[in-house]
JSON list of C-alpha atoms in Angstrom, two decimals:
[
{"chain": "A", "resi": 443, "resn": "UNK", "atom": "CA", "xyz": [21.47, -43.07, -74.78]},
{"chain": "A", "resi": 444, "resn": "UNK", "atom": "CA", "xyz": [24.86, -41.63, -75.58]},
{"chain": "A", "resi": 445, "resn": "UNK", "atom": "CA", "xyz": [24.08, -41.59, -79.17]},
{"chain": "A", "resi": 446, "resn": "UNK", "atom": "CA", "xyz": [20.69, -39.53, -78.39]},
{"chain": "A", "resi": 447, "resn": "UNK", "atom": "CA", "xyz": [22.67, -36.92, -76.21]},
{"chain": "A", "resi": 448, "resn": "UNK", "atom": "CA", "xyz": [25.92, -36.37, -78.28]},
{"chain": "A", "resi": 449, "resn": "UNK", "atom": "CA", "xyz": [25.16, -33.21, -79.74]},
{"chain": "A", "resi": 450, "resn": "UNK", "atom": "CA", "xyz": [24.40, -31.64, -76.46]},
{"chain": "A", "resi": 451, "resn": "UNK", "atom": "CA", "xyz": [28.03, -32.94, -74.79]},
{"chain": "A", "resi": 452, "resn": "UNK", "atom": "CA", "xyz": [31.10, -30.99, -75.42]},
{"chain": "A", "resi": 453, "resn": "UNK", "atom": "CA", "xyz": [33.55, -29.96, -72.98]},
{"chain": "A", "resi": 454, "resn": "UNK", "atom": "CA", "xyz": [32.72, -28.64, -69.49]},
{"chain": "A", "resi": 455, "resn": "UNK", "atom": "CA", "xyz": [29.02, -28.79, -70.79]},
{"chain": "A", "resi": 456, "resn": "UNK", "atom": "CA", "xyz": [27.92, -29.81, -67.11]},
{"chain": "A", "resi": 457, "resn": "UNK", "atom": "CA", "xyz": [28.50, -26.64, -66.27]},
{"chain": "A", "resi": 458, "resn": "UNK", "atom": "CA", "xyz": [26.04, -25.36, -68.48]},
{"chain": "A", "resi": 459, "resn": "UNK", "atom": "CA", "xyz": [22.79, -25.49, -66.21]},
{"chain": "A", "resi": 460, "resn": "UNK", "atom": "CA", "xyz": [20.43, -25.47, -69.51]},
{"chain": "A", "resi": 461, "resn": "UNK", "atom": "CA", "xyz": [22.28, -28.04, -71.47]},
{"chain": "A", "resi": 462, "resn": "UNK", "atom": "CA", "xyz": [22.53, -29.98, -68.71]},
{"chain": "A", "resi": 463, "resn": "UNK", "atom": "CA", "xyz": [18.47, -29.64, -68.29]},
{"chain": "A", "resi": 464, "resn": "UNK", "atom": "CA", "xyz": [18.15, -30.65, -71.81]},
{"chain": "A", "resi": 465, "resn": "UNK", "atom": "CA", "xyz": [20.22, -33.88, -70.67]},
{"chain": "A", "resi": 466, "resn": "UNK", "atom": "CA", "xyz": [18.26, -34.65, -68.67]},
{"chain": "A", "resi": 467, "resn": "UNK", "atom": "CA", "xyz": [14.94, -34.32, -70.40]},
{"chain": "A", "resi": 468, "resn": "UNK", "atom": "CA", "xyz": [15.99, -36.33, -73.15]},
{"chain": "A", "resi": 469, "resn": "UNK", "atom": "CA", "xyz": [17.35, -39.20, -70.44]},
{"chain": "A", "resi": 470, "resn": "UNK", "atom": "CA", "xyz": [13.75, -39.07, -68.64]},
{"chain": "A", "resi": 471, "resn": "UNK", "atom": "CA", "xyz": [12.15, -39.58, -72.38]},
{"chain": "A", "resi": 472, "resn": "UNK", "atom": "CA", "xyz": [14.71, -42.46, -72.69]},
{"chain": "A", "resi": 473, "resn": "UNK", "atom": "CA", "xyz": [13.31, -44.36, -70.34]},
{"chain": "A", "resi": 474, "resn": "UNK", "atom": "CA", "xyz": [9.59, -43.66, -70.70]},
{"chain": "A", "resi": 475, "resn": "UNK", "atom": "CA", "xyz": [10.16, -44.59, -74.31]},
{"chain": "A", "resi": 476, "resn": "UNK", "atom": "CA", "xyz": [12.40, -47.71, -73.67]},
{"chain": "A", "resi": 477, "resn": "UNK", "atom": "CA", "xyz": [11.68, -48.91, -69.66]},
{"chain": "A", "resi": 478, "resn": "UNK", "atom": "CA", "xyz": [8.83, -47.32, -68.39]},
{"chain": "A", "resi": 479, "resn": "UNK", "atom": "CA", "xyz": [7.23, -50.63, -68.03]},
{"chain": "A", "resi": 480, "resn": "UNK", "atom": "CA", "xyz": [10.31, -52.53, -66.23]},
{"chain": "A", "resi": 481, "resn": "UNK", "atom": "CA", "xyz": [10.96, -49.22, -64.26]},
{"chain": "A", "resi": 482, "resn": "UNK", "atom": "CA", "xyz": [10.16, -48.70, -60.53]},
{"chain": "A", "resi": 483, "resn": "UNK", "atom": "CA", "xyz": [11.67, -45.33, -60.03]},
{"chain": "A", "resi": 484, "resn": "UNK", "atom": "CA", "xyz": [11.88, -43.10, -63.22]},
{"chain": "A", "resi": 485, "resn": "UNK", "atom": "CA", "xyz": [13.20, -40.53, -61.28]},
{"chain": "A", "resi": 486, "resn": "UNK", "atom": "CA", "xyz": [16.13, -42.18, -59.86]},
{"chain": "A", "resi": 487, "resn": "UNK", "atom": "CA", "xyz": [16.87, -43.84, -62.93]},
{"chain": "A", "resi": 488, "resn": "UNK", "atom": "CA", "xyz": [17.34, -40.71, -64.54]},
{"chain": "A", "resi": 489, "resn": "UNK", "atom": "CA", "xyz": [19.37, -39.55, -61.83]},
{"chain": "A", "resi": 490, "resn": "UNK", "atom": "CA", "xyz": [21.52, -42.08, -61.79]},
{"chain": "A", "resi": 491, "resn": "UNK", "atom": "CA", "xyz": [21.90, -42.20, -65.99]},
{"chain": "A", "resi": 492, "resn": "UNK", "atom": "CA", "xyz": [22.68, -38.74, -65.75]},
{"chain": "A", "resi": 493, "resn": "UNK", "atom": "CA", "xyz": [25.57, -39.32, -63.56]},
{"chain": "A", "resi": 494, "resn": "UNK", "atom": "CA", "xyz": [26.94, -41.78, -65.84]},
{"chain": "A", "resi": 495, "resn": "UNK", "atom": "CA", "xyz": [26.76, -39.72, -68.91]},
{"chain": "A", "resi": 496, "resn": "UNK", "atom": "CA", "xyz": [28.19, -37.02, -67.02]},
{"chain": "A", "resi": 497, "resn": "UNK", "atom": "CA", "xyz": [31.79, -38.98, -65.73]},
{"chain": "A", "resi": 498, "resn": "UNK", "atom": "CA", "xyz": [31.83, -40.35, -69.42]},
{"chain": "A", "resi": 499, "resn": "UNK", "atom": "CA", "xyz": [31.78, -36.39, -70.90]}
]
């Protein structure tokens, strides 16, 4: 996930409402790609992946 989302993170970038859209689109087709079957809540997943990737920079 960090690997698919690298080129979009550089400092302060969550302050960046678009690139931090982008994030997020490519974290929701993450997990339809990868989880969607084992996944209850795509949306909260995504939410909560976000927040990760966003305290690691």
């Amino acid at each position: 996930m960090l690997k698919e989302t690298g080129g979009l993170r550089f400092p302060r970038w969550t302050e960046k409402t678009e690139i931090v859209s982008e994030v997020s689109r490519k974290v929701m087709l993450f997990i339809v790609r990868e989880y969607k079957e084992e996944c209850d809540d795509i949306i909260k997943t995504r939410n909560e992946l976000l927040e990760v990737i966003k305290r690691w920079g």
